[in-house]
């Protein structure tokens, strides 16, 4: 024994072990008498001579002795002694070598493990505490390897105990959590605790995490501390499943909306997690946690920007390795980085070095990035861990944000969403530099930025509503969305023009009036040749929505012509009155409309090309059905017996009646029909005769309208409200109108040197023309001689729907999709039925091959249409848009947005080098800061709400109702039946945490 324990060199100690073993084997009785309780107790408590009792050699000697007397009766006494001494030793926090040696002894002789529930429980808990005190004694690789093997030995024994006695597992985990959640700054638990994680059954993860995150006794500070230390465990080289538990805990905290903890932990630990990517042994786990932390931290770029400076060097390191595993990790890291740069655009100076470093790596598609981001946000975590609390209301699965109805403001919400989904317009608005400006455009930019980047499910546009509401609109009452849209665009246009005038006033003082006029004409010529180049003088509204109409009136007596050009931002399309198709009735005159004491005079802004004045009185006769909208009138009636009407004109009337009957014979009108009707020539006769200056008298005349400049976005308003003179209200025309997905607009471009450049700006051109008191539109027989205009293809972008029977009541919502001018329009050529050309045989064709095209388009692009209904945003399809009126008779398309195809005016998002979100430009810093601040506030609101609910649920659990819940769960909530019931959780909560 002296040689074994005190031998001066390894050789003598080895000789001593061999001799002792031979003696014990051949002289068992003598050895049994020598190796007794007193010797073992003395060795364990006092050591041997100069040898300390905490030297692993003591345990080596005892284990060798136990082997030799295993068949002797006295060994049972030693087992009892060792059960007590093992517990004592563990309570004294042995160093890793001694603890590992003890665990090896106990592993070989399980009879020495403490017996009984109380003692075995204490042993496990104290062993966990002992591991928490482990520290490596050296930093060389050999020393570290030895240390890791010692820790593995200890954790292996714990696993054996947990397997043999399952009752000890939960209390051991309770002790583990108590250790890592302690706020004592003088003691830092060892990372070696990570070795225990792999021995916790993964089946327990859901129950354990749920009970841990919902236990009211666990304070936020403790949870933060515990989570930070669990993340530190990623440094442990042989740990398995650590990342699984860390991610599960992060998701569990998100599910109960404890966002403050998540924010603090992420910002504290994100750099440490990233640094672990340098070490191949722990890289897989670190990358999994890093991905979850970054992708879920979507309210602010702060966490991502902490690691951005270190990305390039890590990428180069992976590339230098050239190992297959390094390449695979690099691809995963690249995908993660692309997702984050997509989500947080606007920092090219930070991202360009990274893009350069990963340029030869595959880039994920935009659809994949959106999917990854939507699945990873904190606000989407509650479904992964069902809880007793109701589901968190985060941004919808569409990734789009709704607008809260502020009290009958759906007319504004539907228009704003349609404008927001006008991609090129949105990008231009977001790219404007409006710092220090308190304009309406600045408020619109602010609203668009929040719609694009907020984490709220719905945003309340209070500031914008107050700034953009027309003064005559009564608050909290329903209004006409078309009127609001027109007012909004006009305000934005005038505001920009005023600001430009103020800024250019100083620079243009020296310029003479004549040179200014010449320059204006020159710019108009340049614009005519290249519509999107050199158009700096045009406002954004003009560039996006502005077009031009040319009205020509030809006197049928002297053949003299009068022309006028006017700008428009939308075209109002009237329906064909059925009464006028049956019999040619008396005339209808233009009228004014009184609404809420606000008089809308019929086209008073441009009374006449030749100076005549429309009558002010309202005259309505029998067979005339007047269709009007804000002073717009359209009528078919004609007077063939008028003295100056020729036979050819009678033929025109008959042709027009035939055409109208064909139109009425069709099952469903289309937008194409209404637009053709708008562009068809009109005969001015009877009370609507034209005053010809050359003839110096009233004459019959023909009026034609042509589009000479097409807008980027064509806004069409369907005039669904007809004026009822008996009841003095505007009734709604509920006719279904089919909406072509692809539309071709005939444009006859103006030649500017010969044309009159109009200095005025008219927002919206009504069908009744622009100031003539005209009520008759007839098809001329000579139309075939007109030069066929160029057909410009448009695709449907948005549809604002009105639900109800009156303009003063009902509800608005909108359908929309993202459409950019650069999208292919090859399908347009197939839809010849939609061409708006003059020849009568093509004007109203009954075949609609475009239906096939639309179906193809819709199946090719699934989930591209969205339904915006105030706060709610959902996916929908083009079929739903088309069938809305047939399914819901009171829901009719009212305002349509069409986007011009093959346009060169839009932003080219490809050149943005992947730095724009959805191709949108980077936000200015003050806007980004405001959104980040609001996102953080939103998370805090959600957290407060969740805690309040949790407290209410806890107090309700004392009631007589089972599980403490109401009998009926609210619709769409995750009630007790959804996740296993509240009672089960509380039991685990009391047991574990």
PDB file of C-alpha atoms in Angstrom, residues 386-551:
ATOM      1  CA  UNK A 386     -48.924  26.401 -28.241  1.00  0.00           C
ATOM      2  CA  UNK A 387     -49.659  28.290 -25.068  1.00  0.00           C
ATOM      3  CA  UNK A 388     -52.696  29.050 -22.928  1.00  0.00           C
ATOM      4  CA  UNK A 389     -52.554  32.624 -24.155  1.00  0.00           C
ATOM      5  CA  UNK A 390     -54.320  33.844 -27.264  1.00  0.00           C
ATOM      6  CA  UNK A 391     -52.291  33.988 -30.461  1.00  0.00           C
ATOM      7  CA  UNK A 392     -50.014  36.925 -30.961  1.00  0.00           C
ATOM      8  CA  UNK A 393     -51.275  39.399 -33.540  1.00  0.00           C
ATOM      9  CA  UNK A 394     -48.184  40.098 -35.603  1.00  0.00           C
ATOM     10  CA  UNK A 395     -47.871  40.983 -39.255  1.00  0.00           C
ATOM     11  CA  UNK A 396     -50.030  38.728 -41.391  1.00  0.00           C
ATOM     12  CA  UNK A 397     -48.562  35.840 -43.374  1.00  0.00           C
ATOM     13  CA  UNK A 398     -48.760  38.034 -46.464  1.00  0.00           C
ATOM     14  CA  UNK A 399     -46.022  40.291 -45.107  1.00  0.00           C
ATOM     15  CA  UNK A 400     -48.292  43.278 -45.800  1.00  0.00           C
ATOM     16  CA  UNK A 401     -49.573  45.747 -43.219  1.00  0.00           C
ATOM     17  CA  UNK A 402     -53.217  46.716 -42.821  1.00  0.00           C
ATOM     18  CA  UNK A 403     -54.570  50.202 -42.044  1.00  0.00           C
ATOM     19  CA  UNK A 404     -56.747  50.767 -38.998  1.00  0.00           C
ATOM     20  CA  UNK A 405     -60.156  52.271 -39.703  1.00  0.00           C
ATOM     21  CA  UNK A 406     -60.291  55.561 -37.776  1.00  0.00           C
ATOM     22  CA  UNK A 407     -64.071  55.867 -38.123  1.00  0.00           C
ATOM     23  CA  UNK A 408     -65.485  55.498 -41.649  1.00  0.00           C
ATOM     24  CA  UNK A 409     -62.040  56.009 -43.175  1.00  0.00           C
ATOM     25  CA  UNK A 410     -62.129  52.902 -45.362  1.00  0.00           C
ATOM     26  CA  UNK A 411     -62.379  55.243 -48.386  1.00  0.00           C
ATOM     27  CA  UNK A 412     -58.906  56.544 -47.519  1.00  0.00           C
ATOM     28  CA  UNK A 413     -57.439  53.159 -46.490  1.00  0.00           C
ATOM     29  CA  UNK A 414     -58.408  51.475 -49.759  1.00  0.00           C
ATOM     30  CA  UNK A 415     -56.934  54.304 -51.847  1.00  0.00           C
ATOM     31  CA  UNK A 416     -53.698  54.433 -49.820  1.00  0.00           C
ATOM     32  CA  UNK A 417     -53.168  50.679 -50.198  1.00  0.00           C
ATOM     33  CA  UNK A 418     -53.746  50.947 -53.962  1.00  0.00           C
ATOM     34  CA  UNK A 419     -51.191  53.781 -54.179  1.00  0.00           C
ATOM     35  CA  UNK A 420     -48.742  51.856 -51.980  1.00  0.00           C
ATOM     36  CA  UNK A 421     -49.012  48.832 -54.257  1.00  0.00           C
ATOM     37  CA  UNK A 422     -48.284  51.046 -57.276  1.00  0.00           C
ATOM     38  CA  UNK A 423     -44.665  49.912 -57.057  1.00  0.00           C
ATOM     39  CA  UNK A 424     -42.925  52.616 -59.084  1.00  0.00           C
ATOM     40  CA  UNK A 425     -44.867  55.381 -57.353  1.00  0.00           C
ATOM     41  CA  UNK A 426     -44.050  53.934 -53.925  1.00  0.00           C
ATOM     42  CA  UNK A 427     -40.348  53.716 -54.768  1.00  0.00           C
ATOM     43  CA  UNK A 428     -40.244  57.296 -55.993  1.00  0.00           C
ATOM     44  CA  UNK A 429     -41.989  58.514 -52.838  1.00  0.00           C
ATOM     45  CA  UNK A 430     -39.636  56.578 -50.561  1.00  0.00           C
ATOM     46  CA  UNK A 431     -36.567  57.841 -52.428  1.00  0.00           C
ATOM     47  CA  UNK A 432     -37.435  61.547 -52.039  1.00  0.00           C
ATOM     48  CA  UNK A 433     -35.155  63.559 -49.781  1.00  0.00           C
ATOM     49  CA  UNK A 434     -37.671  65.496 -47.700  1.00  0.00           C
ATOM     50  CA  UNK A 435     -35.713  66.094 -44.484  1.00  0.00           C
ATOM     51  CA  UNK A 436     -36.923  69.117 -42.568  1.00  0.00           C
ATOM     52  CA  UNK A 437     -40.027  69.386 -44.735  1.00  0.00           C
ATOM     53  CA  UNK A 438     -43.492  69.128 -43.218  1.00  0.00           C
ATOM     54  CA  UNK A 439     -45.319  68.658 -46.505  1.00  0.00           C
ATOM     55  CA  UNK A 440     -48.122  66.229 -47.306  1.00  0.00           C
ATOM     56  CA  UNK A 441     -45.663  64.262 -49.456  1.00  0.00           C
ATOM     57  CA  UNK A 442     -43.421  63.871 -46.407  1.00  0.00           C
ATOM     58  CA  UNK A 443     -46.376  62.481 -44.464  1.00  0.00           C
ATOM     59  CA  UNK A 444     -47.157  60.103 -47.329  1.00  0.00           C
ATOM     60  CA  UNK A 445     -43.513  58.981 -47.349  1.00  0.00           C
ATOM     61  CA  UNK A 446     -43.736  58.372 -43.601  1.00  0.00           C
ATOM     62  CA  UNK A 447     -46.924  56.332 -44.074  1.00  0.00           C
ATOM     63  CA  UNK A 448     -45.431  54.263 -46.928  1.00  0.00           C
ATOM     64  CA  UNK A 449     -42.272  53.600 -44.886  1.00  0.00           C
ATOM     65  CA  UNK A 450     -44.324  52.284 -41.982  1.00  0.00           C
ATOM     66  CA  UNK A 451     -46.482  50.135 -44.273  1.00  0.00           C
ATOM     67  CA  UNK A 452     -43.281  48.608 -45.655  1.00  0.00           C
ATOM     68  CA  UNK A 453     -41.315  48.109 -42.444  1.00  0.00           C
ATOM     69  CA  UNK A 454     -43.521  48.059 -39.359  1.00  0.00           C
ATOM     70  CA  UNK A 455     -44.003  44.830 -37.446  1.00  0.00           C
ATOM     71  CA  UNK A 456     -47.521  45.815 -36.501  1.00  0.00           C
ATOM     72  CA  UNK A 457     -50.364  43.896 -38.061  1.00  0.00           C
ATOM     73  CA  UNK A 458     -52.077  47.200 -38.843  1.00  0.00           C
ATOM     74  CA  UNK A 459     -50.972  50.821 -38.704  1.00  0.00           C
ATOM     75  CA  UNK A 460     -53.115  53.809 -37.663  1.00  0.00           C
ATOM     76  CA  UNK A 461     -52.649  56.625 -40.257  1.00  0.00           C
ATOM     77  CA  UNK A 462     -53.997  59.412 -38.007  1.00  0.00           C
ATOM     78  CA  UNK A 463     -51.492  62.129 -38.963  1.00  0.00           C
ATOM     79  CA  UNK A 464     -51.885  61.493 -42.684  1.00  0.00           C
ATOM     80  CA  UNK A 465     -55.666  61.379 -42.452  1.00  0.00           C
ATOM     81  CA  UNK A 466     -55.866  64.769 -40.734  1.00  0.00           C
ATOM     82  CA  UNK A 467     -53.455  66.278 -43.268  1.00  0.00           C
ATOM     83  CA  UNK A 468     -55.107  64.812 -46.387  1.00  0.00           C
ATOM     84  CA  UNK A 469     -58.834  64.977 -45.575  1.00  0.00           C
ATOM     85  CA  UNK A 470     -60.657  67.394 -47.902  1.00  0.00           C
ATOM     86  CA  UNK A 471     -62.082  70.288 -45.875  1.00  0.00           C
ATOM     87  CA  UNK A 472     -65.648  69.557 -46.993  1.00  0.00           C
ATOM     88  CA  UNK A 473     -65.468  65.918 -45.861  1.00  0.00           C
ATOM     89  CA  UNK A 474     -67.378  65.480 -42.613  1.00  0.00           C
ATOM     90  CA  UNK A 475     -65.239  63.537 -40.113  1.00  0.00           C
ATOM     91  CA  UNK A 476     -66.432  60.023 -39.221  1.00  0.00           C
ATOM     92  CA  UNK A 477     -68.843  59.885 -42.171  1.00  0.00           C
ATOM     93  CA  UNK A 478     -68.509  57.801 -45.334  1.00  0.00           C
ATOM     94  CA  UNK A 479     -67.113  59.608 -48.384  1.00  0.00           C
ATOM     95  CA  UNK A 480     -66.405  58.961 -52.060  1.00  0.00           C
ATOM     96  CA  UNK A 481     -62.977  57.338 -52.433  1.00  0.00           C
ATOM     97  CA  UNK A 482     -62.663  58.624 -56.016  1.00  0.00           C
ATOM     98  CA  UNK A 483     -63.192  62.184 -54.851  1.00  0.00           C
ATOM     99  CA  UNK A 484     -60.639  61.661 -52.085  1.00  0.00           C
ATOM    100  CA  UNK A 485     -58.081  60.215 -54.513  1.00  0.00           C
ATOM    101  CA  UNK A 486     -58.524  63.129 -56.890  1.00  0.00           C
ATOM    102  CA  UNK A 487     -58.140  65.658 -54.064  1.00  0.00           C
ATOM    103  CA  UNK A 488     -55.056  63.880 -52.719  1.00  0.00           C
ATOM    104  CA  UNK A 489     -53.250  63.750 -56.065  1.00  0.00           C
ATOM    105  CA  UNK A 490     -54.135  67.383 -56.753  1.00  0.00           C
ATOM    106  CA  UNK A 491     -52.808  68.451 -53.352  1.00  0.00           C
ATOM    107  CA  UNK A 492     -49.549  66.551 -53.829  1.00  0.00           C
ATOM    108  CA  UNK A 493     -49.137  68.001 -57.323  1.00  0.00           C
ATOM    109  CA  UNK A 494     -49.829  71.604 -56.313  1.00  0.00           C
ATOM    110  CA  UNK A 495     -47.628  71.326 -53.242  1.00  0.00           C
ATOM    111  CA  UNK A 496     -44.647  70.079 -55.239  1.00  0.00           C
ATOM    112  CA  UNK A 497     -45.189  72.716 -57.907  1.00  0.00           C
ATOM    113  CA  UNK A 498     -45.266  75.442 -55.257  1.00  0.00           C
ATOM    114  CA  UNK A 499     -42.089  74.171 -53.613  1.00  0.00           C
ATOM    115  CA  UNK A 500     -40.333  74.003 -56.982  1.00  0.00           C
ATOM    116  CA  UNK A 501     -41.462  77.533 -57.812  1.00  0.00           C
ATOM    117  CA  UNK A 502     -40.120  78.844 -54.507  1.00  0.00           C
ATOM    118  CA  UNK A 503     -36.777  77.115 -54.926  1.00  0.00           C
ATOM    119  CA  UNK A 504     -36.307  78.230 -58.530  1.00  0.00           C
ATOM    120  CA  UNK A 505     -37.463  81.823 -57.942  1.00  0.00           C
ATOM    121  CA  UNK A 506     -33.971  82.973 -56.990  1.00  0.00           C
ATOM    122  CA  UNK A 507     -32.193  81.289 -59.874  1.00  0.00           C
ATOM    123  CA  UNK A 508     -34.652  82.440 -62.531  1.00  0.00           C
ATOM    124  CA  UNK A 509     -34.775  86.149 -61.643  1.00  0.00           C
ATOM    125  CA  UNK A 510     -32.335  87.117 -64.368  1.00  0.00           C
ATOM    126  CA  UNK A 511     -34.116  85.087 -67.028  1.00  0.00           C
ATOM    127  CA  UNK A 512     -36.456  87.056 -69.255  1.00  0.00           C
ATOM    128  CA  UNK A 513     -40.065  86.041 -69.709  1.00  0.00           C
ATOM    129  CA  UNK A 514     -39.509  85.348 -73.387  1.00  0.00           C
ATOM    130  CA  UNK A 515     -36.607  82.989 -72.830  1.00  0.00           C
ATOM    131  CA  UNK A 516     -38.612  81.179 -70.165  1.00  0.00           C
ATOM    132  CA  UNK A 517     -41.445  80.596 -72.650  1.00  0.00           C
ATOM    133  CA  UNK A 518     -39.002  79.341 -75.291  1.00  0.00           C
ATOM    134  CA  UNK A 519     -37.457  77.005 -72.764  1.00  0.00           C
ATOM    135  CA  UNK A 520     -40.879  75.673 -71.755  1.00  0.00           C
ATOM    136  CA  UNK A 521     -41.769  74.940 -75.401  1.00  0.00           C
ATOM    137  CA  UNK A 522     -38.383  73.311 -75.903  1.00  0.00           C
ATOM    138  CA  UNK A 523     -38.894  71.100 -72.847  1.00  0.00           C
ATOM    139  CA  UNK A 524     -42.344  70.137 -74.072  1.00  0.00           C
ATOM    140  CA  UNK A 525     -40.820  69.070 -77.391  1.00  0.00           C
ATOM    141  CA  UNK A 526     -38.165  67.017 -75.635  1.00  0.00           C
ATOM    142  CA  UNK A 527     -40.854  65.401 -73.501  1.00  0.00           C
ATOM    143  CA  UNK A 528     -42.912  64.527 -76.560  1.00  0.00           C
ATOM    144  CA  UNK A 529     -39.957  62.761 -78.117  1.00  0.00           C
ATOM    145  CA  UNK A 530     -38.814  60.935 -74.979  1.00  0.00           C
ATOM    146  CA  UNK A 531     -41.552  60.946 -72.342  1.00  0.00           C
ATOM    147  CA  UNK A 532     -39.318  59.836 -69.479  1.00  0.00           C
ATOM    148  CA  UNK A 533     -36.219  61.886 -70.247  1.00  0.00           C
ATOM    149  CA  UNK A 534     -35.724  65.495 -69.391  1.00  0.00           C
ATOM    150  CA  UNK A 535     -38.973  65.684 -67.462  1.00  0.00           C
ATOM    151  CA  UNK A 536     -37.539  67.259 -64.317  1.00  0.00           C
ATOM    152  CA  UNK A 537     -40.029  70.122 -64.523  1.00  0.00           C
ATOM    153  CA  UNK A 538     -42.966  67.737 -64.162  1.00  0.00           C
ATOM    154  CA  UNK A 539     -44.143  66.872 -60.684  1.00  0.00           C
ATOM    155  CA  UNK A 540     -44.079  63.308 -59.395  1.00  0.00           C
ATOM    156  CA  UNK A 541     -47.868  63.083 -59.742  1.00  0.00           C
ATOM    157  CA  UNK A 542     -47.613  64.190 -63.386  1.00  0.00           C
ATOM    158  CA  UNK A 543     -44.855  61.671 -64.067  1.00  0.00           C
ATOM    159  CA  UNK A 544     -46.756  58.797 -62.485  1.00  0.00           C
ATOM    160  CA  UNK A 545     -50.440  59.514 -63.148  1.00  0.00           C
ATOM    161  CA  UNK A 546     -50.533  62.401 -65.613  1.00  0.00           C
ATOM    162  CA  UNK A 547     -51.764  61.973 -69.157  1.00  0.00           C
ATOM    163  CA  UNK A 548     -53.191  64.324 -71.782  1.00  0.00           C
ATOM    164  CA  UNK A 549     -56.451  64.383 -73.699  1.00  0.00           C
ATOM    165  CA  UNK A 550     -57.071  66.340 -76.906  1.00  0.00           C
ATOM    166  CA  UNK A 551     -60.655  67.418 -77.545  1.00  0.00           C
TER     167      UNK A 551
END
